């Protein structure tokens, strides 16, 4: 098969966080496939390049469409927010490969990494992911709430810093409240909680609070929530929001 | 204070994965501070820009030096591998701020995110981080082995995909073996294990194996190890290494 498919991570929003490798993959494509607002982020039009904008809800159909184009010989770039491998399009493409035409396994399929939301959110606040950490999506479109609770419980028991993707949506307004309620049964009330909205954009906003006081209604689909580990600390500053970081060293461990 | 400090993530190695925002921060600096091999990666010299190369072992001293330069009015960029907030320089800088001159809290300190190793490693293999995942550093320079075991146990119990940073070094050849031994008491022997060496470079190499057969001696400081969750799957291909991915959906959950 002569076609190819690359799944490209656009990063968190600003075109300044799109890697040169990702931009080159986009420019080299004959066909761009992606959710409309992601395609709209790509500034330079390449002459003759086709754009296939789709609805965000149909990731698996979008993946099949992209694979079919590649199988016809097109050079396809599937664009994805953040990093394509983190709660984004890469897994959908491989699901479609596994369940689809056996010839699709002969295609040249590459993944171009990108800046995922938790890295951009952490950078806005300081260095909250400085220790061991985990990433959990609160969306239960694709997994049961039971599994999400099991993961949150394990993450809290292991004292990981926890990054919550998809903390809330109009269809799921109560899940972040449930997650906080569960975490409060394991973690201390003064555990640091960060709400980072629109990280890496001019409208970025960081709220620093505690698990006891965290208001789940402050999160929307543009928010990444980070819950600190026991070691996560604030550095107070005069007239400014404190920096938040997780030290590399445990108390009592030599550096 | 008129000086500034930005902690810049260089990504996993290739200059093609350095974001334009990170490159701009590097170019705008009067002083670059970093581990020598990281500074060597930066191709374009800006006329009059000073480079302060240091040994990798002294992160906290490097951080203090950078802060002192910024306090003198310099525009300092601290360069870090991968993403500066993930097992890298950002936490060291904030540690130095907290323990240092109170005036340092008035400095303009920013973090520029980068592609962290696990994203590049995952992209080489397919989409193994497609579900909930966690990142654990096996280095016990800064935390106790007990804490590392507690985190590994929690990650396995919660059925996270696990990315192991710093899996081995000359000073610590046995820790990955100990980690695998612990994980074998919780996870099934057929759990997928990936060794990804020098991801995102021309010498990138991916080995796909199982937890039962994983040989810890195959890891070095250039290796990222990923251990799959129960759902992590292989897609066999004729004459080529299988793709590895973790589906977004749990078995039995509708998409």
Coordinates of C-alpha atoms in Angstrom, one line a residue:
Chain A
X1 CA 0.0 0.0 0.0
X2 CA 1.4 3.4 -1.0
X3 CA -0.7 5.6 1.3
X4 CA 0.3 6.7 4.8
X5 CA -1.4 8.0 7.9
X6 CA 0.1 10.2 10.6
X7 CA -1.7 11.1 13.8
X8 CA -0.5 14.5 14.8
X9 CA -0.7 16.2 18.2
X10 CA -1.6 19.9 17.9
X11 CA -0.7 20.7 21.6
X12 CA -3.0 22.6 24.0
X13 CA -4.1 25.4 21.7
X14 CA -1.4 27.9 20.9
X15 CA 0.3 27.3 17.5
X16 CA 3.5 28.1 19.3
X17 CA 3.4 24.8 21.1
X18 CA 3.0 22.8 17.8
X19 CA 6.4 21.0 17.2
X20 CA 8.2 21.5 13.9
X21 CA 7.9 17.8 13.3
X22 CA 4.1 18.0 13.7
X23 CA 3.9 21.0 11.4
X24 CA 6.0 19.2 8.8
X25 CA 3.7 16.2 8.9
X26 CA 0.7 18.5 8.4
X27 CA 2.3 20.2 5.4
X28 CA 3.3 17.0 3.8
X29 CA -0.2 15.6 3.9
X30 CA -2.6 15.5 0.9
X31 CA -5.6 15.1 3.3
X32 CA -6.2 16.5 6.7
X33 CA -8.8 14.7 8.8
X34 CA -10.1 16.0 12.2
X35 CA -12.6 17.7 14.4
X36 CA -13.5 21.0 12.8
X37 CA -12.2 23.4 15.5
X38 CA -8.8 21.5 15.5
X39 CA -8.5 21.9 11.7
X40 CA -9.3 25.6 12.1
X41 CA -6.2 26.0 14.3
X42 CA -3.9 25.2 11.5
X43 CA -3.0 28.5 9.9
X44 CA -1.2 27.8 6.6
X45 CA -3.2 26.2 3.8
X46 CA -1.2 24.1 1.5
X47 CA -2.4 24.4 -2.1
X48 CA -4.6 21.5 -3.1
X49 CA -4.6 19.9 0.4
X50 CA -8.0 18.6 1.2
X51 CA -9.6 19.1 4.7
X52 CA -12.1 16.6 6.0
X53 CA -13.8 18.2 9.1
X54 CA -15.9 15.9 11.2
X55 CA -18.0 16.1 14.4
X56 CA -16.1 15.4 17.7
X57 CA -18.5 12.6 18.7
X58 CA -17.5 10.1 16.0
X59 CA -13.9 9.4 16.6
X60 CA -14.0 5.8 15.4
X61 CA -15.8 6.8 12.2
X62 CA -13.3 9.6 11.6
X63 CA -10.5 7.0 12.1
X64 CA -12.0 4.6 9.6
X65 CA -12.5 7.4 7.1
X66 CA -8.8 8.4 7.5
X67 CA -7.6 4.8 7.0
X68 CA -9.8 4.3 3.9
X69 CA -8.2 7.5 2.4
X70 CA -4.7 6.2 3.2
X71 CA -5.6 2.8 1.7
X72 CA -6.5 4.7 -1.5
X73 CA -3.0 6.1 -1.6
X74 CA -3.5 9.4 0.1
X75 CA -1.0 10.9 2.6
X76 CA -3.3 11.5 5.5
X77 CA -2.7 13.5 8.6
X78 CA -5.3 13.0 11.4
X79 CA -5.1 16.0 13.7
X80 CA -5.8 15.7 17.4
X81 CA -5.7 18.0 20.4
X82 CA -2.8 17.8 22.8
X83 CA -0.8 14.6 22.4
X84 CA -2.6 12.1 20.2
X85 CA -1.7 9.2 22.5
X86 CA -3.3 10.7 25.6
X87 CA -7.1 10.5 25.6
X88 CA -7.2 11.5 22.0
X89 CA -7.2 10.1 18.4
X90 CA -4.3 7.6 18.3
X91 CA -6.1 4.9 20.2
X92 CA -9.2 5.4 18.0
X93 CA -7.1 4.9 14.9
X94 CA -5.5 1.7 16.2
X95 CA -9.0 0.4 17.3
X96 CA -10.2 1.0 13.8
X97 CA -7.1 -0.8 12.3
X98 CA -7.7 -3.8 14.5
X99 CA -11.3 -4.1 13.7
X100 CA -11.0 -3.1 10.0
X101 CA -9.7 -4.2 6.7
X102 CA -6.7 -6.5 7.2
X103 CA -4.8 -4.6 4.5
X104 CA -4.8 -1.6 6.8
X105 CA -2.1 -3.3 8.8
X106 CA 0.3 -2.8 5.9
X107 CA -0.1 1.0 6.0
X108 CA 2.6 3.3 7.1
X109 CA 1.1 4.6 10.3
X110 CA 3.0 7.1 12.5
X111 CA 2.2 9.1 15.6
X112 CA 3.6 12.6 16.1
X113 CA 3.7 13.5 19.8
X114 CA 2.4 16.8 21.2
X115 CA 2.2 18.8 24.4
X116 CA -0.6 17.2 26.4
X117 CA -2.9 19.3 28.5
X118 CA -1.5 18.3 31.9
X119 CA 2.0 19.5 30.9
X120 CA 0.7 22.9 29.8
X121 CA -1.5 23.2 32.9
X122 CA 1.4 22.2 35.3
X123 CA 3.6 24.8 33.6
X124 CA 1.1 27.6 34.3
X125 CA 1.1 26.7 38.0
X126 CA 4.8 25.9 38.7
X127 CA 5.9 22.3 38.9
X128 CA 3.0 20.3 40.5
X129 CA 3.9 17.1 38.5
X130 CA 7.4 17.2 40.0
X131 CA 7.0 13.7 41.6
X132 CA 5.3 10.5 40.5
X133 CA 1.9 11.3 38.9
X134 CA -1.0 9.8 37.1
X135 CA -3.6 10.9 34.5
X136 CA -7.2 9.8 34.8
X137 CA -10.0 10.8 32.4
X138 CA -13.3 11.3 34.2
X139 CA -15.3 10.7 31.1
X140 CA -17.5 7.6 31.4
X141 CA -18.5 7.5 27.8
X142 CA -16.0 4.7 27.3
X143 CA -15.4 3.2 30.7
X144 CA -17.6 2.5 33.7
X145 CA -17.7 4.9 36.7
X146 CA -16.7 1.9 38.8
X147 CA -13.4 1.7 36.9
X148 CA -12.8 5.4 37.4
X149 CA -13.4 5.1 41.1
X150 CA -11.0 2.1 41.3
X151 CA -8.3 4.2 39.6
X152 CA -8.9 7.3 41.8
X153 CA -8.7 5.1 44.9
X154 CA -5.5 3.5 43.8
X155 CA -4.0 6.9 42.8
X156 CA -4.8 8.4 46.2
X157 CA -3.6 5.3 48.1
X158 CA -0.3 5.5 46.2
X159 CA 0.0 9.2 46.9
X160 CA 0.4 10.1 43.3
X161 CA -0.2 13.6 42.0
X162 CA -3.4 13.2 40.0
X163 CA -4.2 15.0 36.8
X164 CA -7.9 14.8 35.9
X165 CA -8.8 15.1 32.2
X166 CA -12.3 15.7 31.0
X167 CA -13.4 16.7 34.6
X168 CA -16.8 17.9 33.5
X169 CA -19.2 18.5 30.7
X170 CA -22.8 19.5 30.2
X171 CA -23.7 15.8 30.0
X172 CA -21.7 14.9 33.1
X173 CA -21.9 17.8 35.6
X174 CA -21.7 15.7 38.8
X175 CA -18.6 13.4 38.2
X176 CA -16.0 15.8 39.5
X177 CA -18.0 16.3 42.7
X178 CA -18.2 12.5 43.1
X179 CA -14.4 12.2 42.4
X180 CA -13.6 14.9 45.1
X181 CA -15.9 13.1 47.5
X182 CA -14.1 9.8 47.0
X183 CA -10.7 11.5 47.3
X184 CA -11.7 13.2 50.5
X185 CA -12.1 9.8 52.1
X186 CA -8.4 9.0 51.5
X187 CA -6.5 12.3 51.2
X188 CA -6.2 15.0 53.8
X189 CA -8.5 18.1 53.5
X190 CA -5.5 20.4 53.0
X191 CA -4.3 18.5 49.9
X192 CA -3.6 21.1 47.1
X193 CA -6.1 21.3 44.3
X194 CA -5.5 23.3 41.1
X195 CA -8.0 24.3 38.4
X196 CA -6.2 25.3 35.3
X197 CA -8.4 26.7 32.5
X198 CA -7.2 27.3 28.9
X199 CA -3.6 26.6 29.7
X200 CA -1.0 28.0 27.3
X201 CA -3.4 30.6 25.9
X202 CA -3.7 34.3 26.7
X203 CA -6.9 33.6 28.7
X204 CA -5.1 31.0 31.0
X205 CA -6.4 31.0 34.5
X206 CA -5.1 29.1 37.6
X207 CA -7.0 28.7 40.8
X208 CA -5.2 27.2 43.8
X209 CA -7.3 25.7 46.5
X210 CA -7.6 22.7 48.8
X211 CA -9.4 19.4 48.5
X212 CA -11.7 20.5 51.4
X213 CA -12.7 23.7 49.6
X214 CA -12.5 22.7 45.9
X215 CA -15.7 23.6 44.1
X216 CA -16.4 21.1 41.3
X217 CA -18.6 23.7 39.5
X218 CA -15.5 25.7 38.6
X219 CA -14.5 23.0 36.0
X220 CA -15.6 22.8 32.4
X221 CA -14.3 21.0 29.3
X222 CA -11.4 23.6 29.0
X223 CA -10.2 22.8 32.6
X224 CA -7.5 20.5 33.8
X225 CA -7.7 19.6 37.5
X226 CA -4.6 18.6 39.4
X227 CA -4.7 17.2 42.9
X228 CA -1.4 17.3 44.8
X229 CA 0.4 14.5 46.6
X230 CA 1.3 14.8 50.3
X231 CA 4.6 16.5 49.4
X232 CA 3.0 19.1 47.0
X233 CA 3.7 22.6 48.4
X234 CA 2.8 26.3 47.9
X235 CA 5.4 29.1 47.7
X236 CA 3.6 32.2 48.9
X237 CA 4.3 35.5 47.1
X238 CA 3.4 39.0 47.9
X239 CA 0.5 40.3 45.7
X240 CA 0.6 37.2 43.4
X241 CA -0.8 33.7 43.2
X242 CA 1.5 31.2 45.0
X243 CA 3.7 28.9 42.9
X244 CA 2.8 25.2 43.4
X245 CA 5.3 22.5 43.1
X246 CA 6.0 18.9 44.2
X247 CA 9.6 18.5 45.4
X248 CA 11.8 15.8 43.8
X249 CA 12.9 14.7 47.2
X250 CA 10.9 13.2 50.0
X251 CA 11.3 14.7 53.4
X252 CA 14.2 12.8 55.1
X253 CA 15.8 11.7 51.8
X254 CA 19.2 13.1 50.9
X255 CA 19.7 14.8 47.6
Chain B
X1 CA 13.6 42.8 40.2
X2 CA 14.2 43.2 36.5
X3 CA 15.6 39.7 35.7
X4 CA 13.6 36.7 34.6
X5 CA 14.0 33.0 34.5
X6 CA 12.3 30.5 32.2
X7 CA 12.7 26.7 32.5
X8 CA 12.6 25.3 29.0
X9 CA 11.8 21.8 28.0
X10 CA 14.0 20.6 25.0
X11 CA 11.9 17.5 24.4
X12 CA 13.3 14.0 24.0
X13 CA 16.3 14.7 21.7
X14 CA 15.4 15.8 18.2
X15 CA 15.4 19.5 17.7
X16 CA 12.3 18.9 15.6
X17 CA 10.3 18.3 18.8
X18 CA 11.4 21.5 20.4
X19 CA 8.3 23.9 20.3
X20 CA 8.6 27.3 18.7
X21 CA 7.7 28.8 22.1
X22 CA 10.7 27.0 23.7
X23 CA 13.0 28.1 20.9
X24 CA 11.9 31.7 21.3
X25 CA 12.5 31.6 25.1
X26 CA 16.0 30.3 24.4
X27 CA 16.7 33.0 21.8
X28 CA 15.5 35.8 24.1
X29 CA 17.8 34.7 26.9
X30 CA 21.0 36.5 27.8
X31 CA 22.2 33.4 29.8
X32 CA 21.6 29.7 29.2
X33 CA 22.1 27.4 32.2
X34 CA 22.0 23.6 31.9
X35 CA 23.6 20.3 31.8
X36 CA 26.3 20.4 29.1
X37 CA 24.8 17.8 26.7
X38 CA 21.5 19.6 26.8
X39 CA 23.1 22.9 25.9
X40 CA 25.0 21.2 23.1
X41 CA 21.6 20.2 21.5
X42 CA 20.8 23.9 20.9
X43 CA 22.0 24.7 17.4
X44 CA 21.9 28.4 16.9
X45 CA 24.2 30.6 18.9
X46 CA 22.8 34.0 19.7
X47 CA 25.6 36.6 19.6
X48 CA 26.7 37.6 23.1
X49 CA 24.6 34.9 24.8
X50 CA 26.4 33.3 27.7
X51 CA 26.3 29.5 28.2
X52 CA 26.8 28.1 31.7
X53 CA 27.2 24.3 31.4
X54 CA 27.1 22.3 34.6
X55 CA 27.3 18.7 35.7
X56 CA 24.1 16.7 35.8
X57 CA 24.4 15.7 39.5
X58 CA 24.0 19.2 40.9
X59 CA 20.5 20.2 39.9
X60 CA 19.9 22.3 43.0
X61 CA 23.1 24.2 42.7
X62 CA 22.4 24.8 39.0
X63 CA 19.0 26.1 40.0
X64 CA 20.5 28.5 42.6
X65 CA 23.1 29.7 40.1
X66 CA 20.3 30.4 37.6
X67 CA 18.2 32.3 40.2
X68 CA 21.2 34.4 41.3
X69 CA 21.9 35.4 37.6
X70 CA 18.2 36.4 37.2
X71 CA 18.4 38.4 40.5
X72 CA 21.3 40.3 39.0
X73 CA 19.0 41.3 36.1
X74 CA 19.9 38.6 33.5
X75 CA 17.3 37.0 31.3
X76 CA 18.0 33.3 32.1
X77 CA 16.8 30.2 30.4
X78 CA 17.4 27.0 32.3
X79 CA 17.3 24.1 29.7
X80 CA 16.0 20.7 30.7
X81 CA 15.4 17.5 28.8
X82 CA 11.9 16.4 27.9
X83 CA 9.3 18.4 29.8
X84 CA 10.9 20.5 32.6
X85 CA 8.0 19.7 35.0
X86 CA 8.4 15.9 34.7
X87 CA 11.3 14.4 36.6
X88 CA 13.4 17.4 35.4
X89 CA 14.6 20.9 36.3
X90 CA 11.4 22.8 37.2
X91 CA 10.9 21.3 40.6
X92 CA 14.6 21.9 41.4
X93 CA 14.2 25.6 40.6
X94 CA 11.1 25.9 42.8
X95 CA 12.9 24.1 45.6
X96 CA 15.8 26.5 45.3
X97 CA 13.3 29.5 45.3
X98 CA 11.6 28.2 48.5
X99 CA 14.8 27.6 50.3
X100 CA 16.7 30.7 49.0
X101 CA 16.7 34.5 49.0
X102 CA 13.2 35.8 49.7
X103 CA 13.7 38.3 46.9
X104 CA 13.7 35.5 44.4
X105 CA 9.9 35.1 44.9
X106 CA 9.6 38.5 43.1
X107 CA 11.3 37.2 40.0
X108 CA 9.4 36.6 36.8
X109 CA 9.6 32.7 36.6
X110 CA 8.0 30.8 33.7
X111 CA 7.9 27.2 32.6
X112 CA 7.9 26.3 28.9
X113 CA 6.5 22.8 28.4
X114 CA 8.1 20.1 26.3
X115 CA 7.5 16.6 24.9
X116 CA 8.2 14.3 27.9
X117 CA 9.9 10.9 27.2
X118 CA 6.8 8.8 27.7
X119 CA 4.9 10.6 25.0
X120 CA 7.7 10.1 22.5
X121 CA 8.1 6.5 23.6
X122 CA 4.4 5.8 23.3
X123 CA 4.3 7.3 19.8
X124 CA 7.1 4.9 18.6
X125 CA 5.0 1.9 19.7
X126 CA 1.5 2.9 18.8
X127 CA -0.8 4.2 21.5
X128 CA 0.0 2.3 24.7
X129 CA -1.0 5.3 26.9
X130 CA -4.5 5.3 25.4
X131 CA -6.2 4.7 28.8
X132 CA -5.5 6.0 32.3
X133 CA -1.8 5.9 33.0
X134 CA 0.8 6.9 35.5
X135 CA 4.5 7.8 35.5
X136 CA 6.9 6.6 38.2
X137 CA 10.6 7.3 38.4
X138 CA 12.6 4.4 39.6
X139 CA 15.5 6.6 40.8
X140 CA 15.9 6.3 44.6
X141 CA 18.4 9.2 44.8
X142 CA 15.6 11.4 46.1
X143 CA 12.9 9.1 47.4
X144 CA 13.0 5.8 49.3
X145 CA 12.6 2.4 47.6
X146 CA 9.7 1.8 49.9
X147 CA 7.8 4.8 48.4
X148 CA 8.6 3.5 44.9
X149 CA 7.2 0.1 45.8
X150 CA 4.1 1.6 47.3
X151 CA 3.5 3.6 44.1
X152 CA 4.0 0.5 41.8
X153 CA 1.7 -1.6 43.9
X154 CA -1.0 1.1 43.7
X155 CA -0.5 1.6 40.0
X156 CA -0.8 -2.2 39.4
X157 CA -3.8 -2.5 41.7
X158 CA -5.6 0.4 39.9
X159 CA -4.8 -1.3 36.5
X160 CA -3.0 1.9 35.2
X161 CA -0.7 1.7 32.2
X162 CA 2.7 2.4 33.9
X163 CA 5.5 4.4 32.4
X164 CA 8.8 3.9 34.2
X165 CA 11.3 6.8 34.0
X166 CA 15.0 6.3 35.0
X167 CA 14.5 2.5 34.9
X168 CA 18.2 1.7 35.4
X169 CA 21.6 3.2 35.7
X170 CA 25.1 2.0 36.4
X171 CA 24.6 2.9 40.1
X172 CA 21.2 1.1 40.2
X173 CA 21.3 -2.0 38.0
X174 CA 18.8 -4.0 40.1
X175 CA 15.8 -1.8 40.6
X176 CA 14.0 -2.6 37.4
X177 CA 14.3 -6.3 38.3
X178 CA 12.8 -5.6 41.7
X179 CA 10.0 -3.6 40.1
X180 CA 9.2 -6.4 37.6
X181 CA 9.2 -8.9 40.5
X182 CA 6.8 -6.8 42.5
X183 CA 4.5 -6.2 39.5
X184 CA 4.4 -10.0 38.8
X185 CA 2.8 -10.5 42.1
X186 CA -0.2 -8.4 41.0
X187 CA -0.4 -8.3 37.2
X188 CA -0.8 -11.3 34.9
X189 CA 2.3 -12.8 33.2
X190 CA 1.0 -11.9 29.7
X191 CA 0.8 -8.1 30.6
X192 CA 2.5 -6.2 27.7
X193 CA 5.9 -4.7 28.4
X194 CA 7.6 -2.2 26.1
X195 CA 11.2 -1.2 26.2
X196 CA 11.6 2.0 24.1
X197 CA 15.2 3.2 23.6
X198 CA 16.1 6.6 22.2
X199 CA 12.6 7.5 21.2
X200 CA 12.2 10.2 18.5
X201 CA 15.8 9.8 17.3
X202 CA 17.0 7.9 14.2
X203 CA 18.3 5.1 16.5
X204 CA 14.9 4.6 18.1
X205 CA 14.3 0.9 19.1
X206 CA 11.1 -0.7 20.4
X207 CA 11.0 -4.1 22.0
X208 CA 7.6 -5.7 22.7
X209 CA 7.5 -8.4 25.3
X210 CA 5.5 -9.7 28.3
X211 CA 5.9 -9.2 32.0
X212 CA 6.8 -12.9 32.4
X213 CA 9.6 -12.6 29.9
X214 CA 10.8 -9.0 30.3
X215 CA 14.6 -8.8 30.8
X216 CA 15.5 -5.9 33.1
X217 CA 19.0 -5.9 31.7
X218 CA 17.7 -4.5 28.4
X219 CA 17.1 -1.1 30.0
X220 CA 19.6 1.7 30.4
X221 CA 19.3 5.5 31.1
X222 CA 18.1 6.1 27.5
X223 CA 15.2 3.6 27.9
X224 CA 11.6 4.3 28.8
X225 CA 9.7 1.2 30.0
X226 CA 5.9 1.0 29.6
X227 CA 3.8 -1.8 31.3
X228 CA 0.4 -2.2 29.8
X229 CA -3.0 -2.3 31.6
X230 CA -5.3 -5.4 31.3
X231 CA -6.8 -3.8 28.2
X232 CA -3.5 -3.1 26.4
X233 CA -3.4 -5.1 23.1
X234 CA -1.1 -6.0 20.2
X235 CA -2.0 -5.7 16.6
X236 CA 0.1 -8.3 14.7
X237 CA 1.6 -7.4 11.4
X238 CA 3.3 -9.5 8.7
X239 CA 7.1 -9.0 8.8
X240 CA 6.9 -6.1 11.2
X241 CA 6.7 -5.4 14.9
X242 CA 3.1 -5.4 16.2
X243 CA 1.5 -2.1 17.1
X244 CA 0.7 -1.7 20.8
X245 CA -2.3 0.2 22.0
X246 CA -4.7 0.6 24.9
X247 CA -8.3 1.0 23.7
X248 CA -10.3 4.0 24.9
X249 CA -13.2 1.7 25.7
X250 CA -13.4 -1.0 28.3
X251 CA -14.8 -4.3 27.0
X252 CA -18.6 -4.1 27.5
X253 CA -18.8 -0.3 27.4
X254 CA -20.6 1.3 24.6
X255 CA -18.8 3.9 22.5

